[in-house]
Amino acid sequence: MKVLLVDDAIDVRLFVSKYLEQWGFEVKVAKNGIEALEHIKQFNIQLVISDWMMPEMDGIQLCNKLRTTDLGHYIYLIVLTSKSEQIDVVKGLSSGADDFITKPINIEILQARIYSAMRIIEMENKLKYMNDILMRQNTDIKKAYVQLDANLQEIQHMIGNTEVVVLTSDNANKVSNIK
């Protein structure tokens, strides 16, 4: 799975990237939200770990942008921040963040939160897959109904253009034609 790490501090990018790679992730990095959006459009990113405070476009602005843009799939967003006041948590969650990790980063907490995110991403992927199957089946059913309707109309047309003939016979087995 590709993980996008967004932080303007090179030491944080190097530190966190090292662990992400050890845990088996393909890591992409960006210095701010603008670069992050470019990476998200270019690569199939489902997990973003972003610093809150960055130049040009901060983590909260990135959250808002991601939540108002149709990317075709859900992106789980973890915000790294030194902010820990309730008002900050509310602001971050309201902007679309899924989780928070306070700085300095505790690597075990980061790993646990990432694995939790992966479970949610996996469920979202399964739901999307099942929804795609249901959509295809619904399309097939609609096509079958259209074909049944066409067949019914053809049968009704054939019945409407058919001459009805009633045959009767008497006791002497003489057949007569009555219209």
mmCIF file of the C-alpha atoms, coordinates in Angstrom:
data_MODEL
# 
_entry.id   MODEL 
# 
loop_
_atom_site.group_PDB 
_atom_site.id 
_atom_site.type_symbol 
_atom_site.label_atom_id 
_atom_site.label_alt_id 
_atom_site.label_comp_id 
_atom_site.label_asym_id 
_atom_site.label_entity_id 
_atom_site.label_seq_id 
_atom_site.pdbx_PDB_ins_code 
_atom_site.Cartn_x 
_atom_site.Cartn_y 
_atom_site.Cartn_z 
_atom_site.occupancy 
_atom_site.B_iso_or_equiv 
_atom_site.pdbx_formal_charge 
_atom_site.auth_seq_id 
_atom_site.auth_comp_id 
_atom_site.auth_asym_id 
_atom_site.auth_atom_id 
_atom_site.pdbx_PDB_model_num 
ATOM 1   C CA . MET A 1 1   ? 0.000   0.000   0.000   1.00 0.00 ? 1   MET A CA 1 
ATOM 2   C CA . LYS A 1 2   ? 1.174   3.514   -0.804  1.00 0.00 ? 2   LYS A CA 1 
ATOM 3   C CA . VAL A 1 3   ? 1.336   6.007   2.041   1.00 0.00 ? 3   VAL A CA 1 
ATOM 4   C CA . LEU A 1 4   ? 1.760   9.715   1.478   1.00 0.00 ? 4   LEU A CA 1 
ATOM 5   C CA . LEU A 1 5   ? 3.749   11.494  4.184   1.00 0.00 ? 5   LEU A CA 1 
ATOM 6   C CA . VAL A 1 6   ? 3.292   15.265  4.151   1.00 0.00 ? 6   VAL A CA 1 
ATOM 7   C CA . ASP A 1 7   ? 5.550   17.395  6.348   1.00 0.00 ? 7   ASP A CA 1 
ATOM 8   C CA . ASP A 1 8   ? 7.679   20.470  5.737   1.00 0.00 ? 8   ASP A CA 1 
ATOM 9   C CA . ALA A 1 9   ? 10.357  19.233  8.181   1.00 0.00 ? 9   ALA A CA 1 
ATOM 10  C CA . ILE A 1 10  ? 12.868  16.972  6.446   1.00 0.00 ? 10  ILE A CA 1 
ATOM 11  C CA . ASP A 1 11  ? 13.880  15.282  9.727   1.00 0.00 ? 11  ASP A CA 1 
ATOM 12  C CA . VAL A 1 12  ? 10.268  14.182  10.332  1.00 0.00 ? 12  VAL A CA 1 
ATOM 13  C CA . ARG A 1 13  ? 9.938   12.951  6.734   1.00 0.00 ? 13  ARG A CA 1 
ATOM 14  C CA . LEU A 1 14  ? 13.151  10.896  7.053   1.00 0.00 ? 14  LEU A CA 1 
ATOM 15  C CA . PHE A 1 15  ? 12.289  9.522   10.518  1.00 0.00 ? 15  PHE A CA 1 
ATOM 16  C CA . VAL A 1 16  ? 8.704   8.487   9.706   1.00 0.00 ? 16  VAL A CA 1 
ATOM 17  C CA . SER A 1 17  ? 9.557   7.274   6.176   1.00 0.00 ? 17  SER A CA 1 
ATOM 18  C CA . LYS A 1 18  ? 12.173  4.909   7.574   1.00 0.00 ? 18  LYS A CA 1 
ATOM 19  C CA . TYR A 1 19  ? 9.589   3.198   9.780   1.00 0.00 ? 19  TYR A CA 1 
ATOM 20  C CA . LEU A 1 20  ? 6.878   3.150   7.122   1.00 0.00 ? 20  LEU A CA 1 
ATOM 21  C CA . GLU A 1 21  ? 9.256   1.408   4.723   1.00 0.00 ? 21  GLU A CA 1 
ATOM 22  C CA . GLN A 1 22  ? 10.265  -1.096  7.437   1.00 0.00 ? 22  GLN A CA 1 
ATOM 23  C CA . TRP A 1 23  ? 6.577   -1.877  7.928   1.00 0.00 ? 23  TRP A CA 1 
ATOM 24  C CA . GLY A 1 24  ? 6.244   -2.669  4.220   1.00 0.00 ? 24  GLY A CA 1 
ATOM 25  C CA . PHE A 1 25  ? 4.684   0.503   2.845   1.00 0.00 ? 25  PHE A CA 1 
ATOM 26  C CA . GLU A 1 26  ? 5.608   2.275   -0.346  1.00 0.00 ? 26  GLU A CA 1 
ATOM 27  C CA . VAL A 1 27  ? 6.211   5.835   0.820   1.00 0.00 ? 27  VAL A CA 1 
ATOM 28  C CA . LYS A 1 28  ? 5.643   9.013   -1.148  1.00 0.00 ? 28  LYS A CA 1 
ATOM 29  C CA . VAL A 1 29  ? 6.595   12.338  0.436   1.00 0.00 ? 29  VAL A CA 1 
ATOM 30  C CA . ALA A 1 30  ? 5.460   15.930  0.027   1.00 0.00 ? 30  ALA A CA 1 
ATOM 31  C CA . LYS A 1 31  ? 6.507   19.168  1.723   1.00 0.00 ? 31  LYS A CA 1 
ATOM 32  C CA . ASN A 1 32  ? 3.047   20.761  1.831   1.00 0.00 ? 32  ASN A CA 1 
ATOM 33  C CA . GLY A 1 33  ? -0.585  20.274  0.917   1.00 0.00 ? 33  GLY A CA 1 
ATOM 34  C CA . ILE A 1 34  ? -0.155  21.488  -2.657  1.00 0.00 ? 34  ILE A CA 1 
ATOM 35  C CA . GLU A 1 35  ? 2.504   18.847  -3.379  1.00 0.00 ? 35  GLU A CA 1 
ATOM 36  C CA . ALA A 1 36  ? 0.335   16.302  -1.558  1.00 0.00 ? 36  ALA A CA 1 
ATOM 37  C CA . LEU A 1 37  ? -2.614  16.954  -3.876  1.00 0.00 ? 37  LEU A CA 1 
ATOM 38  C CA . GLU A 1 38  ? -0.374  16.416  -6.913  1.00 0.00 ? 38  GLU A CA 1 
ATOM 39  C CA . HIS A 1 39  ? 0.825   13.064  -5.508  1.00 0.00 ? 39  HIS A CA 1 
ATOM 40  C CA . ILE A 1 40  ? -2.726  12.007  -4.650  1.00 0.00 ? 40  ILE A CA 1 
ATOM 41  C CA . LYS A 1 41  ? -3.827  12.685  -8.232  1.00 0.00 ? 41  LYS A CA 1 
ATOM 42  C CA . GLN A 1 42  ? -0.794  10.878  -9.656  1.00 0.00 ? 42  GLN A CA 1 
ATOM 43  C CA . PHE A 1 43  ? -0.660  7.813   -7.395  1.00 0.00 ? 43  PHE A CA 1 
ATOM 44  C CA . ASN A 1 44  ? -3.310  5.558   -5.866  1.00 0.00 ? 44  ASN A CA 1 
ATOM 45  C CA . ILE A 1 45  ? -2.983  6.928   -2.327  1.00 0.00 ? 45  ILE A CA 1 
ATOM 46  C CA . GLN A 1 46  ? -5.386  5.679   0.344   1.00 0.00 ? 46  GLN A CA 1 
ATOM 47  C CA . LEU A 1 47  ? -3.514  6.739   3.486   1.00 0.00 ? 47  LEU A CA 1 
ATOM 48  C CA . VAL A 1 48  ? -2.145  10.224  4.139   1.00 0.00 ? 48  VAL A CA 1 
ATOM 49  C CA . ILE A 1 49  ? -0.113  11.209  7.190   1.00 0.00 ? 49  ILE A CA 1 
ATOM 50  C CA . SER A 1 50  ? 0.108   14.982  7.247   1.00 0.00 ? 50  SER A CA 1 
ATOM 51  C CA . ASP A 1 51  ? 1.576   17.637  9.496   1.00 0.00 ? 51  ASP A CA 1 
ATOM 52  C CA . TRP A 1 52  ? -0.920  20.281  10.561  1.00 0.00 ? 52  TRP A CA 1 
ATOM 53  C CA . MET A 1 53  ? 1.287   23.353  10.254  1.00 0.00 ? 53  MET A CA 1 
ATOM 54  C CA . MET A 1 54  ? 2.995   23.762  6.875   1.00 0.00 ? 54  MET A CA 1 
ATOM 55  C CA . PRO A 1 55  ? 3.592   26.601  4.416   1.00 0.00 ? 55  PRO A CA 1 
ATOM 56  C CA . GLU A 1 56  ? 1.452   27.180  1.299   1.00 0.00 ? 56  GLU A CA 1 
ATOM 57  C CA . MET A 1 57  ? -1.283  24.679  2.251   1.00 0.00 ? 57  MET A CA 1 
ATOM 58  C CA . ASP A 1 58  ? -1.445  23.286  5.774   1.00 0.00 ? 58  ASP A CA 1 
ATOM 59  C CA . GLY A 1 59  ? -2.817  19.936  6.899   1.00 0.00 ? 59  GLY A CA 1 
ATOM 60  C CA . ILE A 1 60  ? -6.254  21.296  7.764   1.00 0.00 ? 60  ILE A CA 1 
ATOM 61  C CA . GLN A 1 61  ? -6.616  22.935  4.353   1.00 0.00 ? 61  GLN A CA 1 
ATOM 62  C CA . LEU A 1 62  ? -5.506  19.639  2.812   1.00 0.00 ? 62  LEU A CA 1 
ATOM 63  C CA . CYS A 1 63  ? -8.198  17.810  4.807   1.00 0.00 ? 63  CYS A CA 1 
ATOM 64  C CA . ASN A 1 64  ? -10.854 20.234  3.595   1.00 0.00 ? 64  ASN A CA 1 
ATOM 65  C CA . LYS A 1 65  ? -9.707  19.880  -0.011  1.00 0.00 ? 65  LYS A CA 1 
ATOM 66  C CA . LEU A 1 66  ? -9.639  16.075  0.126   1.00 0.00 ? 66  LEU A CA 1 
ATOM 67  C CA . ARG A 1 67  ? -13.121 15.895  1.627   1.00 0.00 ? 67  ARG A CA 1 
ATOM 68  C CA . THR A 1 68  ? -14.616 18.192  -1.029  1.00 0.00 ? 68  THR A CA 1 
ATOM 69  C CA . THR A 1 69  ? -12.954 16.504  -4.014  1.00 0.00 ? 69  THR A CA 1 
ATOM 70  C CA . ASP A 1 70  ? -14.282 13.313  -5.600  1.00 0.00 ? 70  ASP A CA 1 
ATOM 71  C CA . LEU A 1 71  ? -11.241 11.078  -5.874  1.00 0.00 ? 71  LEU A CA 1 
ATOM 72  C CA . GLY A 1 72  ? -13.140 7.847   -6.523  1.00 0.00 ? 72  GLY A CA 1 
ATOM 73  C CA . HIS A 1 73  ? -12.110 6.311   -3.214  1.00 0.00 ? 73  HIS A CA 1 
ATOM 74  C CA . TYR A 1 74  ? -11.773 7.209   0.419   1.00 0.00 ? 74  TYR A CA 1 
ATOM 75  C CA . ILE A 1 75  ? -8.502  8.578   1.760   1.00 0.00 ? 75  ILE A CA 1 
ATOM 76  C CA . TYR A 1 76  ? -7.782  7.969   5.426   1.00 0.00 ? 76  TYR A CA 1 
ATOM 77  C CA . LEU A 1 77  ? -6.067  11.006  6.889   1.00 0.00 ? 77  LEU A CA 1 
ATOM 78  C CA . ILE A 1 78  ? -3.917  11.097  10.034  1.00 0.00 ? 78  ILE A CA 1 
ATOM 79  C CA . VAL A 1 79  ? -2.807  14.543  11.183  1.00 0.00 ? 79  VAL A CA 1 
ATOM 80  C CA . LEU A 1 80  ? 0.475   15.025  13.040  1.00 0.00 ? 80  LEU A CA 1 
ATOM 81  C CA . THR A 1 81  ? 0.410   17.998  15.347  1.00 0.00 ? 81  THR A CA 1 
ATOM 82  C CA . SER A 1 82  ? 1.828   19.567  18.445  1.00 0.00 ? 82  SER A CA 1 
ATOM 83  C CA . LYS A 1 83  ? -1.675  20.934  19.099  1.00 0.00 ? 83  LYS A CA 1 
ATOM 84  C CA . SER A 1 84  ? -3.606  18.936  21.673  1.00 0.00 ? 84  SER A CA 1 
ATOM 85  C CA . GLU A 1 85  ? -6.291  21.283  22.995  1.00 0.00 ? 85  GLU A CA 1 
ATOM 86  C CA . GLN A 1 86  ? -9.879  20.095  22.589  1.00 0.00 ? 86  GLN A CA 1 
ATOM 87  C CA . ILE A 1 87  ? -10.682 23.009  20.288  1.00 0.00 ? 87  ILE A CA 1 
ATOM 88  C CA . ASP A 1 88  ? -7.842  21.931  17.985  1.00 0.00 ? 88  ASP A CA 1 
ATOM 89  C CA . VAL A 1 89  ? -9.007  18.320  17.930  1.00 0.00 ? 89  VAL A CA 1 
ATOM 90  C CA . VAL A 1 90  ? -12.538 19.486  17.095  1.00 0.00 ? 90  VAL A CA 1 
ATOM 91  C CA . LYS A 1 91  ? -11.226 21.760  14.331  1.00 0.00 ? 91  LYS A CA 1 
ATOM 92  C CA . GLY A 1 92  ? -9.131  18.977  12.828  1.00 0.00 ? 92  GLY A CA 1 
ATOM 93  C CA . LEU A 1 93  ? -11.881 16.361  12.930  1.00 0.00 ? 93  LEU A CA 1 
ATOM 94  C CA . SER A 1 94  ? -14.395 18.865  11.568  1.00 0.00 ? 94  SER A CA 1 
ATOM 95  C CA . SER A 1 95  ? -12.093 19.537  8.624   1.00 0.00 ? 95  SER A CA 1 
ATOM 96  C CA . GLY A 1 96  ? -12.070 15.849  7.713   1.00 0.00 ? 96  GLY A CA 1 
ATOM 97  C CA . ALA A 1 97  ? -9.150  14.297  9.598   1.00 0.00 ? 97  ALA A CA 1 
ATOM 98  C CA . ASP A 1 98  ? -9.730  10.710  10.686  1.00 0.00 ? 98  ASP A CA 1 
ATOM 99  C CA . ASP A 1 99  ? -7.132  10.604  13.439  1.00 0.00 ? 99  ASP A CA 1 
ATOM 100 C CA . PHE A 1 100 ? -4.505  12.644  15.301  1.00 0.00 ? 100 PHE A CA 1 
ATOM 101 C CA . ILE A 1 101 ? -1.049  11.905  16.583  1.00 0.00 ? 101 ILE A CA 1 
ATOM 102 C CA . THR A 1 102 ? 0.661   14.470  18.755  1.00 0.00 ? 102 THR A CA 1 
ATOM 103 C CA . LYS A 1 103 ? 4.286   15.420  18.326  1.00 0.00 ? 103 LYS A CA 1 
ATOM 104 C CA . PRO A 1 104 ? 6.798   14.305  19.319  1.00 0.00 ? 104 PRO A CA 1 
ATOM 105 C CA . ILE A 1 105 ? 5.740   11.170  17.481  1.00 0.00 ? 105 ILE A CA 1 
ATOM 106 C CA . ASN A 1 106 ? 5.561   7.940   19.452  1.00 0.00 ? 106 ASN A CA 1 
ATOM 107 C CA . ILE A 1 107 ? 6.387   5.336   16.818  1.00 0.00 ? 107 ILE A CA 1 
ATOM 108 C CA . GLU A 1 108 ? 4.346   2.556   18.489  1.00 0.00 ? 108 GLU A CA 1 
ATOM 109 C CA . ILE A 1 109 ? 1.256   4.766   18.544  1.00 0.00 ? 109 ILE A CA 1 
ATOM 110 C CA . LEU A 1 110 ? 1.851   5.695   14.914  1.00 0.00 ? 110 LEU A CA 1 
ATOM 111 C CA . GLN A 1 111 ? 2.098   2.029   13.952  1.00 0.00 ? 111 GLN A CA 1 
ATOM 112 C CA . ALA A 1 112 ? -1.065  1.119   15.862  1.00 0.00 ? 112 ALA A CA 1 
ATOM 113 C CA . ARG A 1 113 ? -3.010  3.982   14.290  1.00 0.00 ? 113 ARG A CA 1 
ATOM 114 C CA . ILE A 1 114 ? -1.792  3.038   10.817  1.00 0.00 ? 114 ILE A CA 1 
ATOM 115 C CA . TYR A 1 115 ? -2.862  -0.581  11.258  1.00 0.00 ? 115 TYR A CA 1 
ATOM 116 C CA . SER A 1 116 ? -6.236  0.618   12.493  1.00 0.00 ? 116 SER A CA 1 
ATOM 117 C CA . ALA A 1 117 ? -6.474  2.820   9.390   1.00 0.00 ? 117 ALA A CA 1 
ATOM 118 C CA . MET A 1 118 ? -5.574  -0.153  7.198   1.00 0.00 ? 118 MET A CA 1 
ATOM 119 C CA . ARG A 1 119 ? -8.500  -2.159  8.613   1.00 0.00 ? 119 ARG A CA 1 
ATOM 120 C CA . ILE A 1 120 ? -10.870 0.683   7.779   1.00 0.00 ? 120 ILE A CA 1 
ATOM 121 C CA . ILE A 1 121 ? -9.377  1.099   4.296   1.00 0.00 ? 121 ILE A CA 1 
ATOM 122 C CA . GLU A 1 122 ? -9.704  -2.646  3.692   1.00 0.00 ? 122 GLU A CA 1 
ATOM 123 C CA . MET A 1 123 ? -13.379 -2.540  4.715   1.00 0.00 ? 123 MET A CA 1 
ATOM 124 C CA . GLU A 1 124 ? -13.960 0.444   2.428   1.00 0.00 ? 124 GLU A CA 1 
ATOM 125 C CA . ASN A 1 125 ? -12.299 -1.405  -0.458  1.00 0.00 ? 125 ASN A CA 1 
ATOM 126 C CA . LYS A 1 126 ? -14.471 -4.491  0.157   1.00 0.00 ? 126 LYS A CA 1 
ATOM 127 C CA . LEU A 1 127 ? -17.611 -2.358  0.280   1.00 0.00 ? 127 LEU A CA 1 
ATOM 128 C CA . LYS A 1 128 ? -16.636 -0.629  -2.968  1.00 0.00 ? 128 LYS A CA 1 
ATOM 129 C CA . TYR A 1 129 ? -15.980 -4.014  -4.609  1.00 0.00 ? 129 TYR A CA 1 
ATOM 130 C CA . MET A 1 130 ? -19.350 -5.397  -3.452  1.00 0.00 ? 130 MET A CA 1 
ATOM 131 C CA . ASN A 1 131 ? -21.107 -2.213  -4.548  1.00 0.00 ? 131 ASN A CA 1 
ATOM 132 C CA . ASP A 1 132 ? -19.532 -2.538  -8.005  1.00 0.00 ? 132 ASP A CA 1 
ATOM 133 C CA . ILE A 1 133 ? -20.831 -6.111  -8.238  1.00 0.00 ? 133 ILE A CA 1 
ATOM 134 C CA . LEU A 1 134 ? -24.328 -4.994  -7.203  1.00 0.00 ? 134 LEU A CA 1 
ATOM 135 C CA . MET A 1 135 ? -24.259 -2.166  -9.751  1.00 0.00 ? 135 MET A CA 1 
ATOM 136 C CA . ARG A 1 136 ? -23.323 -4.605  -12.542 1.00 0.00 ? 136 ARG A CA 1 
ATOM 137 C CA . GLN A 1 137 ? -26.056 -7.033  -11.457 1.00 0.00 ? 137 GLN A CA 1 
ATOM 138 C CA . ASN A 1 138 ? -28.576 -4.200  -11.337 1.00 0.00 ? 138 ASN A CA 1 
ATOM 139 C CA . THR A 1 139 ? -27.568 -3.204  -14.874 1.00 0.00 ? 139 THR A CA 1 
ATOM 140 C CA . ASP A 1 140 ? -27.985 -6.816  -16.038 1.00 0.00 ? 140 ASP A CA 1 
ATOM 141 C CA . ILE A 1 141 ? -31.443 -7.003  -14.427 1.00 0.00 ? 141 ILE A CA 1 
ATOM 142 C CA . LYS A 1 142 ? -32.498 -3.746  -16.100 1.00 0.00 ? 142 LYS A CA 1 
ATOM 143 C CA . LYS A 1 143 ? -31.346 -5.105  -19.475 1.00 0.00 ? 143 LYS A CA 1 
ATOM 144 C CA . ALA A 1 144 ? -33.308 -8.327  -18.853 1.00 0.00 ? 144 ALA A CA 1 
ATOM 145 C CA . TYR A 1 145 ? -36.457 -6.304  -18.040 1.00 0.00 ? 145 TYR A CA 1 
ATOM 146 C CA . VAL A 1 146 ? -36.030 -4.255  -21.214 1.00 0.00 ? 146 VAL A CA 1 
ATOM 147 C CA . GLN A 1 147 ? -35.688 -7.474  -23.238 1.00 0.00 ? 147 GLN A CA 1 
ATOM 148 C CA . LEU A 1 148 ? -38.731 -9.020  -21.508 1.00 0.00 ? 148 LEU A CA 1 
ATOM 149 C CA . ASP A 1 149 ? -40.757 -5.886  -22.235 1.00 0.00 ? 149 ASP A CA 1 
ATOM 150 C CA . ALA A 1 150 ? -39.713 -5.980  -25.895 1.00 0.00 ? 150 ALA A CA 1 
ATOM 151 C CA . ASN A 1 151 ? -40.646 -9.664  -26.098 1.00 0.00 ? 151 ASN A CA 1 
ATOM 152 C CA . LEU A 1 152 ? -44.029 -8.986  -24.482 1.00 0.00 ? 152 LEU A CA 1 
ATOM 153 C CA . GLN A 1 153 ? -44.750 -6.157  -26.913 1.00 0.00 ? 153 GLN A CA 1 
ATOM 154 C CA . GLU A 1 154 ? -43.822 -8.427  -29.831 1.00 0.00 ? 154 GLU A CA 1 
ATOM 155 C CA . ILE A 1 155 ? -46.158 -11.153 -28.554 1.00 0.00 ? 155 ILE A CA 1 
ATOM 156 C CA . GLN A 1 156 ? -48.982 -8.626  -28.088 1.00 0.00 ? 156 GLN A CA 1 
ATOM 157 C CA . HIS A 1 157 ? -48.391 -7.333  -31.617 1.00 0.00 ? 157 HIS A CA 1 
ATOM 158 C CA . MET A 1 158 ? -48.466 -10.877 -32.980 1.00 0.00 ? 158 MET A CA 1 
ATOM 159 C CA . ILE A 1 159 ? -51.715 -11.650 -31.115 1.00 0.00 ? 159 ILE A CA 1 
ATOM 160 C CA . GLY A 1 160 ? -53.286 -8.396  -32.316 1.00 0.00 ? 160 GLY A CA 1 
ATOM 161 C CA . ASN A 1 161 ? -52.525 -9.282  -35.976 1.00 0.00 ? 161 ASN A CA 1 
ATOM 162 C CA . THR A 1 162 ? -53.678 -12.885 -35.707 1.00 0.00 ? 162 THR A CA 1 
ATOM 163 C CA . GLU A 1 163 ? -56.997 -13.984 -37.180 1.00 0.00 ? 163 GLU A CA 1 
ATOM 164 C CA . VAL A 1 164 ? -58.927 -16.029 -34.677 1.00 0.00 ? 164 VAL A CA 1 
ATOM 165 C CA . VAL A 1 165 ? -60.550 -19.111 -36.139 1.00 0.00 ? 165 VAL A CA 1 
ATOM 166 C CA . VAL A 1 166 ? -63.014 -21.229 -34.197 1.00 0.00 ? 166 VAL A CA 1 
ATOM 167 C CA . LEU A 1 167 ? -63.648 -24.716 -35.417 1.00 0.00 ? 167 LEU A CA 1 
ATOM 168 C CA . THR A 1 168 ? -66.734 -26.601 -34.381 1.00 0.00 ? 168 THR A CA 1 
ATOM 169 C CA . SER A 1 169 ? -67.882 -30.073 -35.133 1.00 0.00 ? 169 SER A CA 1 
ATOM 170 C CA . ASP A 1 170 ? -71.293 -31.683 -35.036 1.00 0.00 ? 170 ASP A CA 1 
ATOM 171 C CA . ASN A 1 171 ? -72.200 -35.188 -34.000 1.00 0.00 ? 171 ASN A CA 1 
ATOM 172 C CA . ALA A 1 172 ? -71.303 -36.498 -37.421 1.00 0.00 ? 172 ALA A CA 1 
ATOM 173 C CA . ASN A 1 173 ? -67.787 -35.136 -37.026 1.00 0.00 ? 173 ASN A CA 1 
ATOM 174 C CA . LYS A 1 174 ? -68.433 -32.534 -39.678 1.00 0.00 ? 174 LYS A CA 1 
ATOM 175 C CA . VAL A 1 175 ? -66.118 -29.561 -39.054 1.00 0.00 ? 175 VAL A CA 1 
ATOM 176 C CA . SER A 1 176 ? -67.310 -26.050 -39.769 1.00 0.00 ? 176 SER A CA 1 
ATOM 177 C CA . ASN A 1 177 ? -65.372 -22.780 -39.658 1.00 0.00 ? 177 ASN A CA 1 
ATOM 178 C CA . ILE A 1 178 ? -66.894 -19.880 -37.723 1.00 0.00 ? 178 ILE A CA 1 
ATOM 179 C CA . LYS A 1 179 ? -65.184 -16.481 -37.506 1.00 0.00 ? 179 LYS A CA 1 
# 
